Tab-separated table of C-alpha atoms in Angstrom:
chain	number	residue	atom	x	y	z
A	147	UNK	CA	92.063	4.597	-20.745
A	148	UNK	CA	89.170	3.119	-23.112
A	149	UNK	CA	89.073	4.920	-26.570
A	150	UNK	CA	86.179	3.606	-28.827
A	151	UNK	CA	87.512	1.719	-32.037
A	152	UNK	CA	88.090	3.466	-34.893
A	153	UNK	CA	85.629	3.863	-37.602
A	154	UNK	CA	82.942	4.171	-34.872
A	155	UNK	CA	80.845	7.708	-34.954
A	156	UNK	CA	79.952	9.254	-31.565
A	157	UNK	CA	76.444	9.827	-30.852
A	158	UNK	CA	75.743	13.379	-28.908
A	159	UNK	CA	73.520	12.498	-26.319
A	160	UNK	CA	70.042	14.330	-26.838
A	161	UNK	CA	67.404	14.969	-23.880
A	162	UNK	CA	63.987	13.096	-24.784
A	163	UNK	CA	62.020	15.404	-26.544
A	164	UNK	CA	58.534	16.830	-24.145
A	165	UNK	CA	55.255	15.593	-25.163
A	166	UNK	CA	53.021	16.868	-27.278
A	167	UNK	CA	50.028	18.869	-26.037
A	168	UNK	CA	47.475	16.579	-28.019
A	169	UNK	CA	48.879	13.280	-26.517
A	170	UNK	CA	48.894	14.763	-22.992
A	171	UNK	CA	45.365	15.768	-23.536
A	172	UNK	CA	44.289	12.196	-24.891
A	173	UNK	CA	46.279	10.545	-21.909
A	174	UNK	CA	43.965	12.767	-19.263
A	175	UNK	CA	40.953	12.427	-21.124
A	176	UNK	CA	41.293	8.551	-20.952
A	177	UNK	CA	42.247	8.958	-17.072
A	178	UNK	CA	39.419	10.671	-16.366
A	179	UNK	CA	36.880	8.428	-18.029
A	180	UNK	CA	38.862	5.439	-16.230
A	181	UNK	CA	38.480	7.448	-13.169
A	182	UNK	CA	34.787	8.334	-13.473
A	183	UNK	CA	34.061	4.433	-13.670
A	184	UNK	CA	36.193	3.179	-10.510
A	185	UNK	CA	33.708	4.440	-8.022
A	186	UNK	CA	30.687	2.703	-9.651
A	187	UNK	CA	32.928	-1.084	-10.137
A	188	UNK	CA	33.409	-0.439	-5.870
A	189	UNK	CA	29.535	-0.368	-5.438
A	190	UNK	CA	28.876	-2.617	-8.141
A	191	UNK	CA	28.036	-5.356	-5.728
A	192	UNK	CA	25.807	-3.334	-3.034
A	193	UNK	CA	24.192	-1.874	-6.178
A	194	UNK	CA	22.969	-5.574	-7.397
A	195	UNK	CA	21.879	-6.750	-4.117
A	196	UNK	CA	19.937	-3.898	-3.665
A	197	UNK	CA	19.078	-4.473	-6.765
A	198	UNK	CA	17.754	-8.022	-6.602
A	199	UNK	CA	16.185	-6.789	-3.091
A	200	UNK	CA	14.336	-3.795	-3.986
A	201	UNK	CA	14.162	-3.374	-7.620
A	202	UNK	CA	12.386	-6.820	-8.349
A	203	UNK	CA	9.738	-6.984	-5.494
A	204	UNK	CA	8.708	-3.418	-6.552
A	205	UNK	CA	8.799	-4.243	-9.880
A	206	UNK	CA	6.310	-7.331	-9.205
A	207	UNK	CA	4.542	-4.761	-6.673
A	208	UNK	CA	3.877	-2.419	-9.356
A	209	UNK	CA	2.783	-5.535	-12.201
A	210	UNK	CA	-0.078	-7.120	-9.921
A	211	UNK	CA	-1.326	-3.687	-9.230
A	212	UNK	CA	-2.260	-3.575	-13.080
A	213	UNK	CA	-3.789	-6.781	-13.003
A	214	UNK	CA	-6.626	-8.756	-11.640
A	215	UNK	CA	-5.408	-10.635	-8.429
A	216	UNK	CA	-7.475	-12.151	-6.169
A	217	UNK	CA	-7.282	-15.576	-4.030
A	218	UNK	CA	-9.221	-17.027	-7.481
A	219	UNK	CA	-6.229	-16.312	-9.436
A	220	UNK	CA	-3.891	-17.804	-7.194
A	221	UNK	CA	-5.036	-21.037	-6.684
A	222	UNK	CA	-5.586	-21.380	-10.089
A	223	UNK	CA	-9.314	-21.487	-10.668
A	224	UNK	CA	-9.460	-17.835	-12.563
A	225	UNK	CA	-7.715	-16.613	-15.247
A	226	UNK	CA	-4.858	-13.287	-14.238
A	227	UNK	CA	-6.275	-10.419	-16.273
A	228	UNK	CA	-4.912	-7.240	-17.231
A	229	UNK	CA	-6.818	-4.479	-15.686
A	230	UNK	CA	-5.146	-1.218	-16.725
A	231	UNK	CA	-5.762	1.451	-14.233
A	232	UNK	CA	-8.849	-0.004	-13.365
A	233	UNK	CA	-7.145	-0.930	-9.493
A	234	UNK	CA	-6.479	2.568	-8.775
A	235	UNK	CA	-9.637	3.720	-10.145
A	236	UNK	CA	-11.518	2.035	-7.354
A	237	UNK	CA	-9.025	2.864	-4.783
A	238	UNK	CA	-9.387	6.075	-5.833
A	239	UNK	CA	-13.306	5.905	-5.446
A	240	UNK	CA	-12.834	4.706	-2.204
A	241	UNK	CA	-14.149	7.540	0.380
A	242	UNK	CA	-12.708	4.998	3.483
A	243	UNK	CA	-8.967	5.353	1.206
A	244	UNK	CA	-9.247	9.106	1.279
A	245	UNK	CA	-9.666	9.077	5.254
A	246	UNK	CA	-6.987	6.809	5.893
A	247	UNK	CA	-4.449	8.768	3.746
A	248	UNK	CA	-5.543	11.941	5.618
A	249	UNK	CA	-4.805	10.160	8.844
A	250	UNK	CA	-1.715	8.755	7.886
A	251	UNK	CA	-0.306	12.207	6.356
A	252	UNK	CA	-1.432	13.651	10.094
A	253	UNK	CA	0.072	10.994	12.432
A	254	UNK	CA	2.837	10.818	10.547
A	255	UNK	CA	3.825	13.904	10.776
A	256	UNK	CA	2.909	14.479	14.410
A	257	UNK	CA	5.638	11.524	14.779
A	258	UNK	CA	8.032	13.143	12.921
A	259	UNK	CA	7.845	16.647	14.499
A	260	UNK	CA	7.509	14.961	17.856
A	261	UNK	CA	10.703	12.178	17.343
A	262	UNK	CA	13.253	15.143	15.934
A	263	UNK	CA	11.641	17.554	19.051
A	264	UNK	CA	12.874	15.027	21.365
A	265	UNK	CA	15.567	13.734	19.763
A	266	UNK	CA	16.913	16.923	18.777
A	267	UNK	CA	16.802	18.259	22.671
A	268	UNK	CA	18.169	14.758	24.304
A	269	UNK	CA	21.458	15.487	21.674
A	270	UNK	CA	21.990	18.801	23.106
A	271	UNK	CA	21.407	17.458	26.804
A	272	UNK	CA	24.033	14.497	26.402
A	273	UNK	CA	26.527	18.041	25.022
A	274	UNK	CA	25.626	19.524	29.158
A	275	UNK	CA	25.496	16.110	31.746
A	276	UNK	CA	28.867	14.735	32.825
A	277	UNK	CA	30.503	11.288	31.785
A	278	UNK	CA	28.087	8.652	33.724
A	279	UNK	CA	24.500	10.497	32.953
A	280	UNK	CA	25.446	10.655	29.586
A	281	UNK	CA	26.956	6.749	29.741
A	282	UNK	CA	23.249	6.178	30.973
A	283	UNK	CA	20.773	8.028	28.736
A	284	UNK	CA	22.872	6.098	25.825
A	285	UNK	CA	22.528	2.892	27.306
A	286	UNK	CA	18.646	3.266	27.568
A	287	UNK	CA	18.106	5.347	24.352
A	288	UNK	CA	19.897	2.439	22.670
A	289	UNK	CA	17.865	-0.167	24.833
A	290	UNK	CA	14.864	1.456	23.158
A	291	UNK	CA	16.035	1.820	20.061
A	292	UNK	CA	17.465	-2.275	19.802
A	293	UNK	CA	14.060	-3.505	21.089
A	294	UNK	CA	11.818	-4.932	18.201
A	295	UNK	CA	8.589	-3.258	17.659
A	296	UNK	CA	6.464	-5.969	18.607
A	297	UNK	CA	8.036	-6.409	21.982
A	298	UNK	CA	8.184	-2.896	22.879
A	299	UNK	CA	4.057	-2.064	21.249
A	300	UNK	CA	3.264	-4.969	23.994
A	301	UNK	CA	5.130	-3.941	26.977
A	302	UNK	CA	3.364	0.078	25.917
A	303	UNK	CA	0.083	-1.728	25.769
A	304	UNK	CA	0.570	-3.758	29.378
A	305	UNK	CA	1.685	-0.163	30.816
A	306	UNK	CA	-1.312	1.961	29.671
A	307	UNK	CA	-3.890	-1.196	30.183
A	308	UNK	CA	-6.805	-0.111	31.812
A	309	UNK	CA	-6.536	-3.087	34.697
A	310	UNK	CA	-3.572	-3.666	35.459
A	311	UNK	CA	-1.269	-1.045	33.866
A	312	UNK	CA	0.712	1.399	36.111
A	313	UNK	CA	-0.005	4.577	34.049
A	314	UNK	CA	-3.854	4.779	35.265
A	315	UNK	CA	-3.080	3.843	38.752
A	316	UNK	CA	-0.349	6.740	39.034
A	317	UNK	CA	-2.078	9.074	37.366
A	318	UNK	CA	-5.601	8.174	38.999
A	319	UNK	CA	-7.568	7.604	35.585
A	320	UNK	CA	-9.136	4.176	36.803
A	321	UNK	CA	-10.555	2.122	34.115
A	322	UNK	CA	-9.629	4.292	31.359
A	323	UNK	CA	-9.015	2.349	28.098
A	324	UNK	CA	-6.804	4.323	25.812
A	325	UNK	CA	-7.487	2.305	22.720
A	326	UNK	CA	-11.215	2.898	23.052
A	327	UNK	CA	-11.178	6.448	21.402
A	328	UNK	CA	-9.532	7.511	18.473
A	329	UNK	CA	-7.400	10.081	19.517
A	330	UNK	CA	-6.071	8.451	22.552
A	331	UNK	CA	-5.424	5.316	20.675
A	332	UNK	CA	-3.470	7.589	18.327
A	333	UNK	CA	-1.871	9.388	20.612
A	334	UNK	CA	-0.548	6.181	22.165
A	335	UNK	CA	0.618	4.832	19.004
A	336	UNK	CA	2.725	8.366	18.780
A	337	UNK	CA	4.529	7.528	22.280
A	338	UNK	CA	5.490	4.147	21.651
A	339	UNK	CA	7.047	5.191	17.963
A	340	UNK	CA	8.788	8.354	19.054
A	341	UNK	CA	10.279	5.793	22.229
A	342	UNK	CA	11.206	3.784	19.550
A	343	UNK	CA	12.312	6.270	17.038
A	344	UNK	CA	14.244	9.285	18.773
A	345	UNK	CA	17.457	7.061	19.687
A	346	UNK	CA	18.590	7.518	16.027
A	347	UNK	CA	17.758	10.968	15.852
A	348	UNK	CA	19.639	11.667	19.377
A	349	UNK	CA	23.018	9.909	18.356
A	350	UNK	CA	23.272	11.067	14.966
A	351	UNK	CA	22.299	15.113	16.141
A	352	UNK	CA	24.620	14.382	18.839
A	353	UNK	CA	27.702	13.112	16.938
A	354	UNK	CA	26.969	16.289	14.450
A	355	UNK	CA	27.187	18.550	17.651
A	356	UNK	CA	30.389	17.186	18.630
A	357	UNK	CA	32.216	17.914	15.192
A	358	UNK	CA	31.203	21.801	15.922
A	359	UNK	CA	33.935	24.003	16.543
A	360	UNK	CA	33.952	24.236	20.471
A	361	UNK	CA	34.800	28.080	19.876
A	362	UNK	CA	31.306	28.794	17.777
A	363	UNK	CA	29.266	27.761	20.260
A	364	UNK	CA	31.448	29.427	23.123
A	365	UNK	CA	31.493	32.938	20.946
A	366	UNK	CA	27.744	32.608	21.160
A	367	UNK	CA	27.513	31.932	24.639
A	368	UNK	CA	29.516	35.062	25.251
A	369	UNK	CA	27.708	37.136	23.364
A	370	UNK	CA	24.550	36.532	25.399
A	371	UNK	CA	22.970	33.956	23.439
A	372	UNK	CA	20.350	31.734	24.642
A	373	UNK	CA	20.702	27.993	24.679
A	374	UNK	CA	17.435	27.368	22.220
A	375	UNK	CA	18.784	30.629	20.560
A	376	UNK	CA	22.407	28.842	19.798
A	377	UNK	CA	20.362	25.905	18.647
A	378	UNK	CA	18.435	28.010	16.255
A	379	UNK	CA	20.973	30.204	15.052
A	380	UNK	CA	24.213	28.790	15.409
A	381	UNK	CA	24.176	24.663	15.444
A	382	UNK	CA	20.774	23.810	13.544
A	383	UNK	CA	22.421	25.593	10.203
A	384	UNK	CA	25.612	23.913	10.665
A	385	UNK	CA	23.634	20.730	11.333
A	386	UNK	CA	21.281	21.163	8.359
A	387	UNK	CA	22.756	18.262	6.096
A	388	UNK	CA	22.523	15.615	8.991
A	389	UNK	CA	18.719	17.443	10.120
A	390	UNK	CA	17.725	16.331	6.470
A	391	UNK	CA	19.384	12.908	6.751
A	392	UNK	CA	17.201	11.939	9.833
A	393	UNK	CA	14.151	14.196	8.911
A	394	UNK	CA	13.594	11.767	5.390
A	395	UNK	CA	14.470	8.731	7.725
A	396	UNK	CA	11.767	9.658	10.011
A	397	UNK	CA	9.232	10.589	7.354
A	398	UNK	CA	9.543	7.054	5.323
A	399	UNK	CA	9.365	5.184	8.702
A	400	UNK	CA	6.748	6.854	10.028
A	401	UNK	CA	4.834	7.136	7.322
A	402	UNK	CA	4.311	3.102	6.989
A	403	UNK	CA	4.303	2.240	10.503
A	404	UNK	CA	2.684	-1.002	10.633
A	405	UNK	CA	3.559	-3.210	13.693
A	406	UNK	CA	2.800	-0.501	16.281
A	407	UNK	CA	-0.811	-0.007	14.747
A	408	UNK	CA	-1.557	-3.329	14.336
A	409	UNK	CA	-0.413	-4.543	17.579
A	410	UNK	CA	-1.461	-1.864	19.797
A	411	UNK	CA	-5.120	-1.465	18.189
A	412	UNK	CA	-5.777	-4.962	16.861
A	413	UNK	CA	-5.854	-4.265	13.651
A	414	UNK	CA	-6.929	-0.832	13.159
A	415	UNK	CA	-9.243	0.135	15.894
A	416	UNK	CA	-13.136	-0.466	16.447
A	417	UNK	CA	-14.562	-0.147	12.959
A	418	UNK	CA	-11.196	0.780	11.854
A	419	UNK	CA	-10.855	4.542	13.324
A	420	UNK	CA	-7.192	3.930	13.177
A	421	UNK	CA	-6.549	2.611	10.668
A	422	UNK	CA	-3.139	3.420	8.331
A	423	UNK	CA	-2.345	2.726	4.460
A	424	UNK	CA	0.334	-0.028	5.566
A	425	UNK	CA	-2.433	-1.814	7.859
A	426	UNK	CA	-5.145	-0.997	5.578
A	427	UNK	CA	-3.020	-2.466	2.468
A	428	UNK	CA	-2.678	-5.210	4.994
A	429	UNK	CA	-5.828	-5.541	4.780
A	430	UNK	CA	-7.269	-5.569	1.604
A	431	UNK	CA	-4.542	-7.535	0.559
A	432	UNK	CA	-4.627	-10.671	2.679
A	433	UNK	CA	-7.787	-10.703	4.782
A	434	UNK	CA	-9.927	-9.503	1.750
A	435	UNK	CA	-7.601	-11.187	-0.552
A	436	UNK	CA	-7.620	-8.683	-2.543
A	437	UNK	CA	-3.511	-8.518	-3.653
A	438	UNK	CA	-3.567	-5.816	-6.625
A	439	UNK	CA	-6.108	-4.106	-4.517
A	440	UNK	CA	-3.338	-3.822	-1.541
A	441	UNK	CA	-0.465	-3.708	-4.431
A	442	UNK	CA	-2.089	-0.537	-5.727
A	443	UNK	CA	-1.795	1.086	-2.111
A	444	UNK	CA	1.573	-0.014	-2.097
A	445	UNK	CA	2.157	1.788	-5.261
A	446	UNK	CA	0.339	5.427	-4.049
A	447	UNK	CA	2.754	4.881	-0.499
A	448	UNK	CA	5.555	4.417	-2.520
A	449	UNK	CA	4.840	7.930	-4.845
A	450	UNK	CA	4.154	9.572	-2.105
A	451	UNK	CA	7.241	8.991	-0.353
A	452	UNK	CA	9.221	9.525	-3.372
A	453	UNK	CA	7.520	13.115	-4.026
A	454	UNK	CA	8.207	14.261	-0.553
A	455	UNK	CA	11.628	13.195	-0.551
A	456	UNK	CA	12.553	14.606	-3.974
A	457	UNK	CA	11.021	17.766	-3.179
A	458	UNK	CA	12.651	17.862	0.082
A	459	UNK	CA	15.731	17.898	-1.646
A	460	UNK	CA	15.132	20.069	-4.434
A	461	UNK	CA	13.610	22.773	-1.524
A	462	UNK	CA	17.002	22.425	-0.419
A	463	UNK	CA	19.065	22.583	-3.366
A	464	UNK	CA	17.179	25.588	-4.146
A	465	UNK	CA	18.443	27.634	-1.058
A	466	UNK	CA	22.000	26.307	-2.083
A	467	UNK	CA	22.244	23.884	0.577
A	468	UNK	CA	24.926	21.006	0.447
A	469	UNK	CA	23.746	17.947	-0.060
């Protein structure tokens, strides 16, 4: 058997002594700091393209706004001049600006209400057909949605054209031009964006509906509920945080529709009666070459779709709504 030499001590062997509580609390401080930073380095990357994407051309939106900018300043025959507020001023003294932002507020949010309406109901219907119908309204709600806005604004005009479009004949309105009039040109506008526009409401509602508890909507049905009654009371609060994710969608898209206007009323309409701030930017900018004119609309569209959305969200985060 081994015996240590002599003259050698033996050592009782000691447990390691706990830490102390100010070194644990440095070690989790430091964690957490290194923790709170690991999320940002993972979106450090989208963050700067978006950055380079976004940031800069509204940066450069919001510079020419403040400054003289007209086709004699690009080519180089005027000096650029700072102008102050002086672009908004007259865009504010514009009565033909106040008109079009009235009509834009409206017909935007006519498109709005009318895309979540239908999109909204064609969720709940794809939650009642069987398999194939449902295989089906998917296929051609995605069809619409896929097809770019220019294609699908000129098949809508060829379909409602007074000559040779199937609409009139069907419904027996003859030579009935629907871009003629205001309100029909509007109204047309409105179809083609809410065909265009309700596919993304549809399959988002509808993928929300399906991660419902089978047994809420069941315990409803038992107790008598109506279907638009189990919409309203049972799945549109459960759906609220996915309602506000396509309701601010729909209200920044449809508030600068552009292609559909332009395309289905060349231009704006007969002395401009339809016109919206995207086309009439459009306008100012490039055929009236007028760029901090149509940078300084860009600006307003921009506020205004930043105070809707932030006060969206603070209406919501007042009623203690998860975000």
């Amino acid at each position: 058997m081994w015996r240590p030499p002599r003259g050698t001590r033996r050592r009782r062997w000691t447990p390691p002594s706990a830490p102390r509580a100010d070194h644990v609390a440095t070690t989790a401080a430091t964690t957490r700091r290194t923790g709170a930073w690991t999320p940002w380095l993972y979106l450090a990357p989208a963050l700067l393209l978006l950055g380079g994407l976004l940031v800069y051309p509204v940066c450069q939106l919001g510079l020419i706004s403040f400054l003289e900018y007209t086709q004699a300043q690009v080519s180089g025959g005027e000096p650029t001049t700072f102008q102050g507020f002086g672009n908004y001023a007259t865009l504010f003294a514009d009565e033909q600006f106040w008109q079009v932002l009235l009509a834009t507020v409206l017909f935007a949010a006519a498109c709005v209400v009318s895309t979540l309406a239908v999109g909204c109901a064609l969720a709940v219907l794809l939650t009642r057909v069987r398999a194939l119908p449902r295989l089906a309204l998917m296929l051609a709600a995605l069809g619409a949605w896929a097809t770019p806005a220019v294609t699908g604004s000129t098949v809508w005009m060829f379909l409602f054209d007074p000559d040779f479009g199937p609409v009139n004949r069907v419904f027996g309105l003859g030579d009935f031009s629907w871009t003629y009039g205001r309100y029909s040109a509007f109204a047309l506008v409105l179809l083609e964006v809410v065909w265009c526009s309700f596919p993304f409401v549809m399959v988002t509602v509808y993928a929300g509906i399906r991660a419902v508890p089978a047994e809420v909507v069941e315990a409803a049905a038992l107790d008598g509920a109506s279907q638009w009654r189990i919409w309203r009371s049972v799945l549109a609060p459960m759906l609220r945080p996915i309602l506000l994710v396509v309701t601010v969608q729909s209200v920044i898209w449809d508030f600068k529709v552009f292609t559909q206007i332009y395309v289905m009323t060349n231009g704006g309409g007969i002395a401009g009666q339809n016109l919206v701030l995207n086309v009439y930017a459009y306008q100012k900018a490039f055929a009236s070459s007028q760029y901090s004119l149509g940078s300084a609309i860009g600006v307003v569209m921009l506020l205004i779709l930043l105070a809707v959305t932030l006060g969206y969200l603070r209406i919501l985060r007042r009623r203690g709504e998860e975000l």
